[in-house]
Structures are given as C-alpha cells and as structure tokens.
CSV table of C-alpha atoms in Angstrom, one decimal:
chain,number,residue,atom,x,y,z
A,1,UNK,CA,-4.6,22.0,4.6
A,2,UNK,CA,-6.3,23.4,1.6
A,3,UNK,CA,-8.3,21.3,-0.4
A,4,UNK,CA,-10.9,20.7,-3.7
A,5,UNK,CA,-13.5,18.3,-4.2
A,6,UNK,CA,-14.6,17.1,-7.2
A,7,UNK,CA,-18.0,14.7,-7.7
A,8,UNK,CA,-20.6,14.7,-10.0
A,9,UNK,CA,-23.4,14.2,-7.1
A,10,UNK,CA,-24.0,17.0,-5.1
A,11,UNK,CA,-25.3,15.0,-2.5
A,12,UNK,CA,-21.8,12.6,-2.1
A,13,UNK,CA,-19.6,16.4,-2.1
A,14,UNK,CA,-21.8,17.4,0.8
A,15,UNK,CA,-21.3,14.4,2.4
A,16,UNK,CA,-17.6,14.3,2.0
A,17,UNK,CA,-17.4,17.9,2.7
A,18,UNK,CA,-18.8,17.8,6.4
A,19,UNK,CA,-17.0,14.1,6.8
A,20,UNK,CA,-13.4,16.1,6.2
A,21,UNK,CA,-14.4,19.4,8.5
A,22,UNK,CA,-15.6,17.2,11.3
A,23,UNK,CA,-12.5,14.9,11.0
A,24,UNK,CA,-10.1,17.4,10.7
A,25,UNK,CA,-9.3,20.8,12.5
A,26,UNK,CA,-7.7,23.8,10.3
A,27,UNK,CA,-8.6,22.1,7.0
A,28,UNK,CA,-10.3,24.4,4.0
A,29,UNK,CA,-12.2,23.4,1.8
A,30,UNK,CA,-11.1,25.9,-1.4
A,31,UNK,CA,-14.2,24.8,-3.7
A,32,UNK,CA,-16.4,22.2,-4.5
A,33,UNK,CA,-17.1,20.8,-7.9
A,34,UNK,CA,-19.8,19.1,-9.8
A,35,UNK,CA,-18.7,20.2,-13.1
A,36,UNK,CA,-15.3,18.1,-13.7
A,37,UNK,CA,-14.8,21.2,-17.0
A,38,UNK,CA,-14.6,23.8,-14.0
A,39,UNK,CA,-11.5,21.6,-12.1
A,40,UNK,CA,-8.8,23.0,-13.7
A,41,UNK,CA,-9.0,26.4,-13.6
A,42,UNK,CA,-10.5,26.0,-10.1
A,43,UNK,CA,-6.8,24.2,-9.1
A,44,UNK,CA,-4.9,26.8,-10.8
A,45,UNK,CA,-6.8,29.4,-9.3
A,46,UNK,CA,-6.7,27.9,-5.3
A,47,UNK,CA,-3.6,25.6,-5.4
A,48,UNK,CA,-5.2,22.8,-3.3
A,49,UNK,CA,-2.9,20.7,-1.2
A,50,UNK,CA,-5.2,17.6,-2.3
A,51,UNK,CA,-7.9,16.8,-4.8
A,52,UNK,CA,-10.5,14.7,-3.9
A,53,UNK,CA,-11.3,13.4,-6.9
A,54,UNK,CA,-14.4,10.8,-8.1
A,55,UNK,CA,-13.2,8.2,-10.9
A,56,UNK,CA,-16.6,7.7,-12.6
A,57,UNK,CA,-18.3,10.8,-13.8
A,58,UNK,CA,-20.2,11.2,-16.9
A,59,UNK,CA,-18.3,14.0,-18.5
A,60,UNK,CA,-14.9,12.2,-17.9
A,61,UNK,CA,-13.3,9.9,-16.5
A,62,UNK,CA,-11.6,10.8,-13.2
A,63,UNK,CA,-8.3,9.4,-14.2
A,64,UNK,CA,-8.2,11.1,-17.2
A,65,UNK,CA,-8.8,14.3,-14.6
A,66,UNK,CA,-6.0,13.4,-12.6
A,67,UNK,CA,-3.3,13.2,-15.3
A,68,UNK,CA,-4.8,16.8,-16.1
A,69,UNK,CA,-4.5,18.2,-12.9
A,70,UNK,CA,-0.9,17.0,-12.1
A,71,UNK,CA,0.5,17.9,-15.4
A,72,UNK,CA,-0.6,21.8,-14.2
A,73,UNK,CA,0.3,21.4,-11.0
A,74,UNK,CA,2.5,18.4,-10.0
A,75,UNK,CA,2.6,19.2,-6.7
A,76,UNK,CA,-1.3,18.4,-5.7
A,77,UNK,CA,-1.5,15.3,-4.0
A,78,UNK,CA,-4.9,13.6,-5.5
A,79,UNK,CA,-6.5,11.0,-3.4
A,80,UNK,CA,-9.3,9.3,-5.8
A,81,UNK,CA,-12.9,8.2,-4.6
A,82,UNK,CA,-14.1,5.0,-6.3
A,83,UNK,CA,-17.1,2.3,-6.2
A,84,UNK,CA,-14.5,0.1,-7.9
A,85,UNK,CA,-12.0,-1.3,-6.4
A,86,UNK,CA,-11.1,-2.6,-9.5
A,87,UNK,CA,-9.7,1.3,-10.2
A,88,UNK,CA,-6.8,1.1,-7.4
A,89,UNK,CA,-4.0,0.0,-9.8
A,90,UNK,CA,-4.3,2.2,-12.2
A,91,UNK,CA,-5.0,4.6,-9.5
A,92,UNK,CA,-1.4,4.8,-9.0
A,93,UNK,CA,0.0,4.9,-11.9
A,94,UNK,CA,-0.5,8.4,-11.3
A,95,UNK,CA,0.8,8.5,-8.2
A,96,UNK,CA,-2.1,9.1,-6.3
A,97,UNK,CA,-1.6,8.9,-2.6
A,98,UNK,CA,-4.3,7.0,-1.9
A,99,UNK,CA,-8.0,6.1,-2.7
A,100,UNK,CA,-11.2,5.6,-0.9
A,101,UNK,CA,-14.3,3.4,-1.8
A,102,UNK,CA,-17.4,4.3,-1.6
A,103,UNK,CA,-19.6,4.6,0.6
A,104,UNK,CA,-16.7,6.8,2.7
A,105,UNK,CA,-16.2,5.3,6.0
A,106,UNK,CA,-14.7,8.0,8.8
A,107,UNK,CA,-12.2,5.6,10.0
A,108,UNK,CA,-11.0,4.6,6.3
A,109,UNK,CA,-11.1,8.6,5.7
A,110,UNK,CA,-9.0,9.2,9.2
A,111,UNK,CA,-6.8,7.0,7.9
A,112,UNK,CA,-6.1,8.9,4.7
A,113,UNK,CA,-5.9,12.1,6.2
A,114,UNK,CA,-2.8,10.9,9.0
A,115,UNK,CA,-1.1,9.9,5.3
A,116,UNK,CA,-1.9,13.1,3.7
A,117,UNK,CA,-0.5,14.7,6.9
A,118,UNK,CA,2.6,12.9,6.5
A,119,UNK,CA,3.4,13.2,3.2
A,120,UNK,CA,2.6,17.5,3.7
A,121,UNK,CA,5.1,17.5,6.7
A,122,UNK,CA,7.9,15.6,4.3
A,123,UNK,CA,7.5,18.1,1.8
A,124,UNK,CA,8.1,21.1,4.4
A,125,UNK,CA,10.9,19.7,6.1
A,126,UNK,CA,12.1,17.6,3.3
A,127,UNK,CA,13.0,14.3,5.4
A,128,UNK,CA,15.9,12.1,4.4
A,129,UNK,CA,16.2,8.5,4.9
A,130,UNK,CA,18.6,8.8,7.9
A,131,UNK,CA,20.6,5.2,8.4
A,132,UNK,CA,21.8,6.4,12.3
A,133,UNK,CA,18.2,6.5,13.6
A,134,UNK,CA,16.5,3.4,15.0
A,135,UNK,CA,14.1,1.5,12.7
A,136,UNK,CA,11.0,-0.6,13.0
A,137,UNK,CA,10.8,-3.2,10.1
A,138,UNK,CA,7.5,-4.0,9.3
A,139,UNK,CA,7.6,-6.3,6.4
A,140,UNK,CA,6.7,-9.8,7.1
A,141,UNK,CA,7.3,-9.3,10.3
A,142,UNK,CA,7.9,-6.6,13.4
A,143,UNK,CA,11.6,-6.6,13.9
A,144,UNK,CA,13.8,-3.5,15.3
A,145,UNK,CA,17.2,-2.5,14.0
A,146,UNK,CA,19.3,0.1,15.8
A,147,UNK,CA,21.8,1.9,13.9
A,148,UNK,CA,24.9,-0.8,13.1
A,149,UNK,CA,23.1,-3.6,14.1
A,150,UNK,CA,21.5,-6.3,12.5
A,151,UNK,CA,17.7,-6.0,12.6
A,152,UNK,CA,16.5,-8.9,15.7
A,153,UNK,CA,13.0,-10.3,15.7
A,154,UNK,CA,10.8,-8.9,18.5
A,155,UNK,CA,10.4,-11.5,21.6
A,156,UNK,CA,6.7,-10.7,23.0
A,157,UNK,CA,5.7,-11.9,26.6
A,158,UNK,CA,2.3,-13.2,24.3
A,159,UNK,CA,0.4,-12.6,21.1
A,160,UNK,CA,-1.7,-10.2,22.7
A,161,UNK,CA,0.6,-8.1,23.8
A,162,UNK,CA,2.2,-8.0,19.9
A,163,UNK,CA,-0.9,-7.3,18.2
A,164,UNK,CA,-1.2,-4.9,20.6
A,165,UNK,CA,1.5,-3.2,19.8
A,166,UNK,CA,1.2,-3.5,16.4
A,167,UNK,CA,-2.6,-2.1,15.9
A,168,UNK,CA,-0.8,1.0,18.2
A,169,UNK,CA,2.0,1.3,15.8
A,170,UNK,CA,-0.6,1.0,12.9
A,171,UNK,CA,-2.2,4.2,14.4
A,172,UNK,CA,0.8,5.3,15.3
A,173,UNK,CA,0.4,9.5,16.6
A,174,UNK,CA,-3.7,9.3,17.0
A,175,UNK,CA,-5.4,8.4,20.3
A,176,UNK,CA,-7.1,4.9,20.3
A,177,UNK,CA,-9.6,4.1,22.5
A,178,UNK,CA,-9.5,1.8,25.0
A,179,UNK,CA,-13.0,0.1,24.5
A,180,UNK,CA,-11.2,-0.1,20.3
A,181,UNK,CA,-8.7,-2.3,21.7
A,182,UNK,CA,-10.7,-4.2,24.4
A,183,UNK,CA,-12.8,-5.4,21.4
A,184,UNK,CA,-10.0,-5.9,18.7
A,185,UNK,CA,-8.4,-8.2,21.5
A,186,UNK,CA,-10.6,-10.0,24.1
A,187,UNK,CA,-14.1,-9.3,21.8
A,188,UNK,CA,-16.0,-11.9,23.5
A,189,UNK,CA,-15.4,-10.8,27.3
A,190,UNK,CA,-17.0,-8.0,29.3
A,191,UNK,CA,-15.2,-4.6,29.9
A,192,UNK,CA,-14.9,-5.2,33.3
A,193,UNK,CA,-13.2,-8.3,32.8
A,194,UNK,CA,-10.7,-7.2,30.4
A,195,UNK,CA,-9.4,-4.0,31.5
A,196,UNK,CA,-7.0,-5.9,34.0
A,197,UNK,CA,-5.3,-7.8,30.7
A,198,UNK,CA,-5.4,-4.6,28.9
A,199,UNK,CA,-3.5,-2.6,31.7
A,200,UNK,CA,-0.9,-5.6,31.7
A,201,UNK,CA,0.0,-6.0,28.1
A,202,UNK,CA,0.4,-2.3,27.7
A,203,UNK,CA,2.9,-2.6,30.7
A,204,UNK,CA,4.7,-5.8,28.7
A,205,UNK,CA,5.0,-3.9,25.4
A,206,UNK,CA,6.3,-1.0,27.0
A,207,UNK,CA,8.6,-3.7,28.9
A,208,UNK,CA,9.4,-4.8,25.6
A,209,UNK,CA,10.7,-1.7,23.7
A,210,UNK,CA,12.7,-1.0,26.9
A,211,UNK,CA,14.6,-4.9,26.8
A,212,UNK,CA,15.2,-4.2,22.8
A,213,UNK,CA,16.4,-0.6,23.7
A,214,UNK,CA,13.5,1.0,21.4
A,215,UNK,CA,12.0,3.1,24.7
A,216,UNK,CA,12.2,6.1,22.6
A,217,UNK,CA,9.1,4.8,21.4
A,218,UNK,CA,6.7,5.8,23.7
A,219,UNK,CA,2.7,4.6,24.4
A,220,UNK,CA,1.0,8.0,26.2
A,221,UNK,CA,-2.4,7.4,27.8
A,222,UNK,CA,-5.3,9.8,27.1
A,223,UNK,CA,-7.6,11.4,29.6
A,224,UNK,CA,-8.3,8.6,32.3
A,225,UNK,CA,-6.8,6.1,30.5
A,226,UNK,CA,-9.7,6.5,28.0
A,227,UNK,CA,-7.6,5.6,25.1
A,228,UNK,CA,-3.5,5.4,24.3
A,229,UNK,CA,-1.3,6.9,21.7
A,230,UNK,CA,1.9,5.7,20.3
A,231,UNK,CA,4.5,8.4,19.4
A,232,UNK,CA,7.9,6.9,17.0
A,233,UNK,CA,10.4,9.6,18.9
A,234,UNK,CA,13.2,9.2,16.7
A,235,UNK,CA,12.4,6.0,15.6
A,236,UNK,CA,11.2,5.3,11.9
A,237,UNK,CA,9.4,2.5,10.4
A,238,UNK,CA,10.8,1.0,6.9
A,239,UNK,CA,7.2,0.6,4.9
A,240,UNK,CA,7.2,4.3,5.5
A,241,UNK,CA,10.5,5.3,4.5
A,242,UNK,CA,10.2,2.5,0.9
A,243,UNK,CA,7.0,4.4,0.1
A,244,UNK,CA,8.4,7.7,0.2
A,245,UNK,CA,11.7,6.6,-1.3
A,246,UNK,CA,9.5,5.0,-4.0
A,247,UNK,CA,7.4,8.0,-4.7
A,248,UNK,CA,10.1,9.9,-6.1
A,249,UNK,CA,10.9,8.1,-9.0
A,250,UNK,CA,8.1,9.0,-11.7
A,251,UNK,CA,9.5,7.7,-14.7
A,252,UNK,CA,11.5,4.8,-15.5
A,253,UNK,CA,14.0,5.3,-18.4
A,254,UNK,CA,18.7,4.2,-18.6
A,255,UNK,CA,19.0,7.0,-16.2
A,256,UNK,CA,17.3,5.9,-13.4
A,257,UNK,CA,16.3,1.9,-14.2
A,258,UNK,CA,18.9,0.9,-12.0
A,259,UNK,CA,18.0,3.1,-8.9
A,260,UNK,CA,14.7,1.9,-9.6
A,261,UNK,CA,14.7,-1.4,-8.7
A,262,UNK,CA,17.5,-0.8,-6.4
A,263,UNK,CA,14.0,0.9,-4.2
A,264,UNK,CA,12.1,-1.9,-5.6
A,265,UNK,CA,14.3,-4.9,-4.1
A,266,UNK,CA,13.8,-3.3,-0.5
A,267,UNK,CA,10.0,-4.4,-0.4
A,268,UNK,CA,10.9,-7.4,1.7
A,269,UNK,CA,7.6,-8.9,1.6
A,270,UNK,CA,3.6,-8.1,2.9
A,271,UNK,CA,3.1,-5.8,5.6
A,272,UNK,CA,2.6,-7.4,8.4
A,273,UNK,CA,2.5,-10.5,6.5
A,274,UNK,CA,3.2,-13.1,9.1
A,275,UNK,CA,0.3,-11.9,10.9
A,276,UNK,CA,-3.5,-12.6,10.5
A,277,UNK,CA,-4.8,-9.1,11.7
A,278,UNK,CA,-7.3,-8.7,9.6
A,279,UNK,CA,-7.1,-4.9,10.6
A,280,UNK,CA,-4.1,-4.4,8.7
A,281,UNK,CA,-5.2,-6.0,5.0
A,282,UNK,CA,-6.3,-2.9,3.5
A,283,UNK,CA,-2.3,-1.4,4.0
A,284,UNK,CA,-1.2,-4.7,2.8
A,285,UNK,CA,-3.1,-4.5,-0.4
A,286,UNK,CA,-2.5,-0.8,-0.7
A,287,UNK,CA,1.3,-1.5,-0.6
A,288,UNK,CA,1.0,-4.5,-2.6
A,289,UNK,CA,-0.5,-2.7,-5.5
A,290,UNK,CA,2.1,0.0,-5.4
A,291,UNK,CA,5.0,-2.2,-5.7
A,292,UNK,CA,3.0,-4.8,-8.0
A,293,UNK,CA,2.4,-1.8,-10.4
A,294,UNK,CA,6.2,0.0,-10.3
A,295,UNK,CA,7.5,-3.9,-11.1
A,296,UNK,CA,5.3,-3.9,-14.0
A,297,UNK,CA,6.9,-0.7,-15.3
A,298,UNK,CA,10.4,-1.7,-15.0
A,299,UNK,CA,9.7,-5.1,-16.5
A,300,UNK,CA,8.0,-3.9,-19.7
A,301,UNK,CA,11.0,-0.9,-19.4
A,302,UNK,CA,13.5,-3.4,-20.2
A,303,UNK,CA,11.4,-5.5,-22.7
A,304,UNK,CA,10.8,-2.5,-24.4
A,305,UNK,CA,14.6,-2.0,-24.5
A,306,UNK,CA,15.3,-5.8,-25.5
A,307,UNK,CA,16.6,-6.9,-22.9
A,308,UNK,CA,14.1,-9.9,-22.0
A,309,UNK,CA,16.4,-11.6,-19.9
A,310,UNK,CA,16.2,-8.4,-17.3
A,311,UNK,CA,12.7,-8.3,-18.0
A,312,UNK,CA,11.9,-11.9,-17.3
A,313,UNK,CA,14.1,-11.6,-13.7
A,314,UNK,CA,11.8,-9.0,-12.8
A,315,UNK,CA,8.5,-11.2,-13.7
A,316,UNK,CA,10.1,-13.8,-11.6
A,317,UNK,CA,10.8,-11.4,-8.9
A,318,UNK,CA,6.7,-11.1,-9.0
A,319,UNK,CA,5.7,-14.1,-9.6
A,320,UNK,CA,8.1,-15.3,-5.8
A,321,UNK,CA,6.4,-12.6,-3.9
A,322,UNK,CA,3.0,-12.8,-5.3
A,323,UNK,CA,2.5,-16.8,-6.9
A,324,UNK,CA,-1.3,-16.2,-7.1
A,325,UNK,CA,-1.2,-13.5,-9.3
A,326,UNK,CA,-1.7,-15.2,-12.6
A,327,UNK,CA,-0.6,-12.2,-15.1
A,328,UNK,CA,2.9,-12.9,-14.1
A,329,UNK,CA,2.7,-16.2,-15.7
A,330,UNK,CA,1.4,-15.1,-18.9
A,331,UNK,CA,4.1,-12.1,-19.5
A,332,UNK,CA,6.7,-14.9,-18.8
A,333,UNK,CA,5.6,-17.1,-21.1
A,334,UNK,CA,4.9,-14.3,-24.0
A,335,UNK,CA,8.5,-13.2,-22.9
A,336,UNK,CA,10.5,-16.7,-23.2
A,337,UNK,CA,8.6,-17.2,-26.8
A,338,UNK,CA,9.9,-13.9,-27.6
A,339,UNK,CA,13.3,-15.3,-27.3
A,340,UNK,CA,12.6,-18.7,-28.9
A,341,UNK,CA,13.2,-20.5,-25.0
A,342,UNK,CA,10.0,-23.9,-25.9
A,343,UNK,CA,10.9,-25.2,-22.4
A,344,UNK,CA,10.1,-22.0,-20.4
A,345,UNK,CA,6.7,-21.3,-22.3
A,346,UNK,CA,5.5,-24.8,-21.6
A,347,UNK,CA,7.0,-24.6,-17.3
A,348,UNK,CA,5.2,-21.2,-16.7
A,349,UNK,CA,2.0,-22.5,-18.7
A,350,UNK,CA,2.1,-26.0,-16.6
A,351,UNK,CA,3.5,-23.9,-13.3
A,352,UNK,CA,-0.1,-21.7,-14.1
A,353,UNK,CA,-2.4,-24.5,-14.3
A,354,UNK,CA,-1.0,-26.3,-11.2
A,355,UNK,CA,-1.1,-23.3,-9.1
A,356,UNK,CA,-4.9,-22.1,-10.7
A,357,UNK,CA,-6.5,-26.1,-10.6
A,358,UNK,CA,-5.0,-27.9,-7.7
A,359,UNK,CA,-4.4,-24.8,-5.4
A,360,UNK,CA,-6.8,-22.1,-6.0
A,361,UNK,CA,-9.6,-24.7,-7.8
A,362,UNK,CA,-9.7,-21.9,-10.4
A,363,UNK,CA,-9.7,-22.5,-13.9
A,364,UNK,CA,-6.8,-20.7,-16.3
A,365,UNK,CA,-8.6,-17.5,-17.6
A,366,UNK,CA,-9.8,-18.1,-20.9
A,367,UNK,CA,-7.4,-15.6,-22.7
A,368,UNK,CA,-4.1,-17.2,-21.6
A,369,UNK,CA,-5.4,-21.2,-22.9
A,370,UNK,CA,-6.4,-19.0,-26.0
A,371,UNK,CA,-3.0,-17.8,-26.3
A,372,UNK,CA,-0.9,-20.9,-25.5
A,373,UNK,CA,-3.3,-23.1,-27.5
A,374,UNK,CA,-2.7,-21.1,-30.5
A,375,UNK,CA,1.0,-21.0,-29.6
A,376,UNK,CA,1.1,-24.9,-29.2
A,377,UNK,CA,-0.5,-25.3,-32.4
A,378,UNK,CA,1.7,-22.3,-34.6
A,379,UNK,CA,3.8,-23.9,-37.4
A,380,UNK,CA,7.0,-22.2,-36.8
A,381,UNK,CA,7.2,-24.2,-33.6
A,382,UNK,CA,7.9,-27.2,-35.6
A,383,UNK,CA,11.2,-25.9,-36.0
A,384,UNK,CA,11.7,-25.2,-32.8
C-alpha cells in the first residue's frame, strides 16, 4: 500500500508517519508533505493508493485539496485528518473513505486501515454483490439470510454471548484480545473470574452460527487463546455490500436518479441500532452521515428539476429515519411554500417545535423562526 501524507505541522506527519509503519506491515510511505502547493505533482508523480490529507492548513483548505487531487487522479482513495468533527459531512461529499480526528488514536487508525484494505482488495478482484452467498444483516439489528430465504432474527443463549459476537464481527479478520473482551463484557470482575464465561459464550456463538447454518463463519483462537479472530468464509455482511454499492454512484443526474435511490432505500436503518454498544457509534455515525449526505443530493436533484413532490418524499424519507435532525424540517417547509401547500408549512414548523421543545428541550434555531416568522407575516399569504 503506497501512500502520501499531507500536514502542515511537521511534528503531526512524523507522528502519523511512524503510527501507519508500526500499524501496518508492507505499507510505503511515497512522500511526506508540509507544503499543500507540492501535493499535486507529488501524487502525479508517486500514484499513492491513499492520501492522508489535513483539512485545516493555512495555504488551503484541505477539501479544496481533495477535489484537486481526485480530479487528477480519481482513483486515490483520500482519508482526511480533522480537529473538527464538524468537517465529516462535507468530508464525503468527496467521497472520501473515511476521516480521523485528531489527536490520532491507533485503534481509530487500525480501524481505517482494515477499510482501506478492503476497499484495495475490491478494486483488484472487482467484487460483485453476489445474491447466492449467505448474508449477515446488520442494520438495526443482527439477522442472517441464506440465499432464498427470508432473513430470521438471531436467537442468542444471552446478551453476552450477542455482543460478543457482534464486537467479533465488528473486527471481523483481526485478532482481538482476550483481556479486550474480558473488559468490554464483564469490566467489573477479575480475569480469573471471567475467563470461564468467556470460554462459554464463545462455545454458544459458535453453537449459534451452527443452529442458524452460518458455520462458515468461523471464530479462530490466537496463540494460547490469547485473543480470537472472526473470519466471514463466504458469508457477507449488507452495511458492507450498501457502502460499496453506494460508492459507485458519483453524480446524481435522469440517468442514474432512479438507481440512486433504488441503493439509497436499502439503508434499512442504524447500524447496530437496536443495540447500546457504545463501541459501535462511531460506524453508526460514519454510515449515517454517508447516507444522510447522498439523500440530500437526490432531494435537491429533483427540486432542482421541479419535481418538489419527489423531492419532499425524499425529505420525508429523512426526516422517518433521523426525526432529530432539524434541517429536514426546514427544507420541507421551504419546499411545500414553494408549491403554495399553507397546511404543510405550518405541520413541519409545529412538528419542529414539538420535537425541539418537549423532546430535545432545545429551542428552534434562530434562522428557521426567522424564516417562518417572516413567511407567516408575507402579504401574498393573504391570498392563500
């Protein structure tokens, strides 16, 4: 895996430098970069695999950067280095495949590295979404779904034994130590009284997978039982497939609108949503934001194209799956003024303020009362 990093202080690129080579065996790093003016020619000279790439520099803004570097090279995957999180959404409106905060933490940066693997082995063997191979849904919920069959919710001998699996699955093809999931599951009992539970609700997932016929997936143990590893087999897991399936539409325009929320409408909901591992909320929101951002597109696609009615049913689609996020109130009522519809301006502002008040205790952001006051009080409404 070839590589550049880009970073205005020398002291962070030496940091992040001897983070990846200790993390990762194999990987070269092709240059480093203080200078973002030197980037370019420095990718078009090396053609990185990924750019690391900081956000806030002086001399440019790192987005700015990253629309550079993958209209010369679209292949690059760019992963984005922030110490705002605030960044992250408009982080992928260029498709970056992922981003770190600052300061980089070796687990968070282990993390990114399995993806980027991932992603680099799809693009040499060019993977297919294959609908005869067993799948692990992972939306909402953990179900399995072999091929013709309906997917069926997992049964686990006890919640310990399902977050077990799960955090496995999460870290699915690395080794996790054992003393990792004494204290992610029994954190206030000694080692010695815990290993006994452990060695028992590793036997009851792998009793588990066999009942639901999903033994191809397997859970190896490391050196002395020092730590386990779960490997898919031929099994895949549908956040995985929707992301790369999601990845490959880049622009939305009549040619591909329909296929776009076709791929859309399979985000079934949070990952790992019914659960409260608190492990797993920085793939939620990652996810989240990806599919969050791609609605947005579509949405202002087809208000863009006049057709506010296909516009509004994807702001409603939002608004369902996320009813906290209070932007998808304000482009609904914006879009039902924009076809003269009084009723639904006034439910989305009343459906805001009951959802912000008397559920979040939250006021309505100043912009949007600014708006609807001045929408309230506009003469052509006395027409209306």
């Amino acid at each position: 895996m070839k590589v550049i990093l880009v970073d205005d202080e020398r002291l962070a690129l030496i940091g992040l430098r001897k983070s990846l080579e200790r993390e990762v065996s194999g990987i070269e790093v092709a240059a480093t970069y203080s200078d973002p003016t030197e980037v370019m020619t420095g990718v078009l000279i090396h053609r990185p695999d990924v750019v690391f790439l900081d956000i806030h520099m002086p001399e440019i803004d790192g987005l700015a950067l990253g629309r550079q570097i993958q209209g010369a090279a679209p292949g690059v995957e760019i992963i984005f280095v922030t110490s705002y999180d605030q960044y992250a959404v408009r982080a992928f409106e260029l498709y970056a495949l992922d981003y770190i905060m600052k300061p980089v933490q070796q687990g968070r940066l282990h993390q990114t590295l399995l993806r980027v693997k991932e992603k680099l082995k799809l693009k040499r063997v060019n993977i297919t979404r294959d609908i005869k191979l067993p799948l692990i849904c992972c939306f909402n919920q953990i179900q399995f779904k072999l091929p013709g069959m309906d997917a069926q919710t997992v049964k686990w001998r006890t919640s310990k034994a399902q977050e077990l699996f799960a955090y496995l699955l999460h870290h699915r093809n690395q080794i996790v130590y054992r003393s990792t999931l004494l204290e992610l599951l029994w954190p206030d009992l000694e080692e010695s009284k815990t290993l006994h539970q452990l060695y028992t609700a590793i036997y009851h997932v792998r009793q588990t997978l066999k009942a639901h016929h999903m033994d191809m997936i397997t859970i190896q143990s490391g050196h002395l039982e020092a730590g386990y590893k779960l490997e898919l087999g031929d099994a895949q897991v549908d956040t995985e497939l929707w992301e790369s399936e999601m990845r490959q539409w880049k622009v939305v325009d009549a040619n591909t609108a329909d296929a776009y929320e076709h791929v859309l409408s399979l985000y079934k909901g949070t990952y790992l949503g019914n659960y409260e591992y608190v492990w797993a909320e920085h793939e939620r929101e990652r996810l989240r934001y990806l599919w969050l951002y791609h609605m947005r597109q579509l949405s202002e696609f087809y208000e863009q194209q006049g057709m506010q009615r296909k516009a509004i049913e994807i702001t409603e689609c939002i608004q369902d799956m996320l009813p906290n996020e209070e932007e998808s109130y304000f482009t609904l009522m914006k879009l039902y003024d924009s076809i003269n519809e009084v009723h639904g301006v006034e439910e989305q502002y009343r459906l805001l303020t009951t959802r912000m008040q008397q559920d979040l205790d939250m006021p309505v952001s100043e912009h949007i009362n600014e708006w609807y006051q001045s929408w309230k009080s506009d003469a052509h409404l006395i027409g209306k």
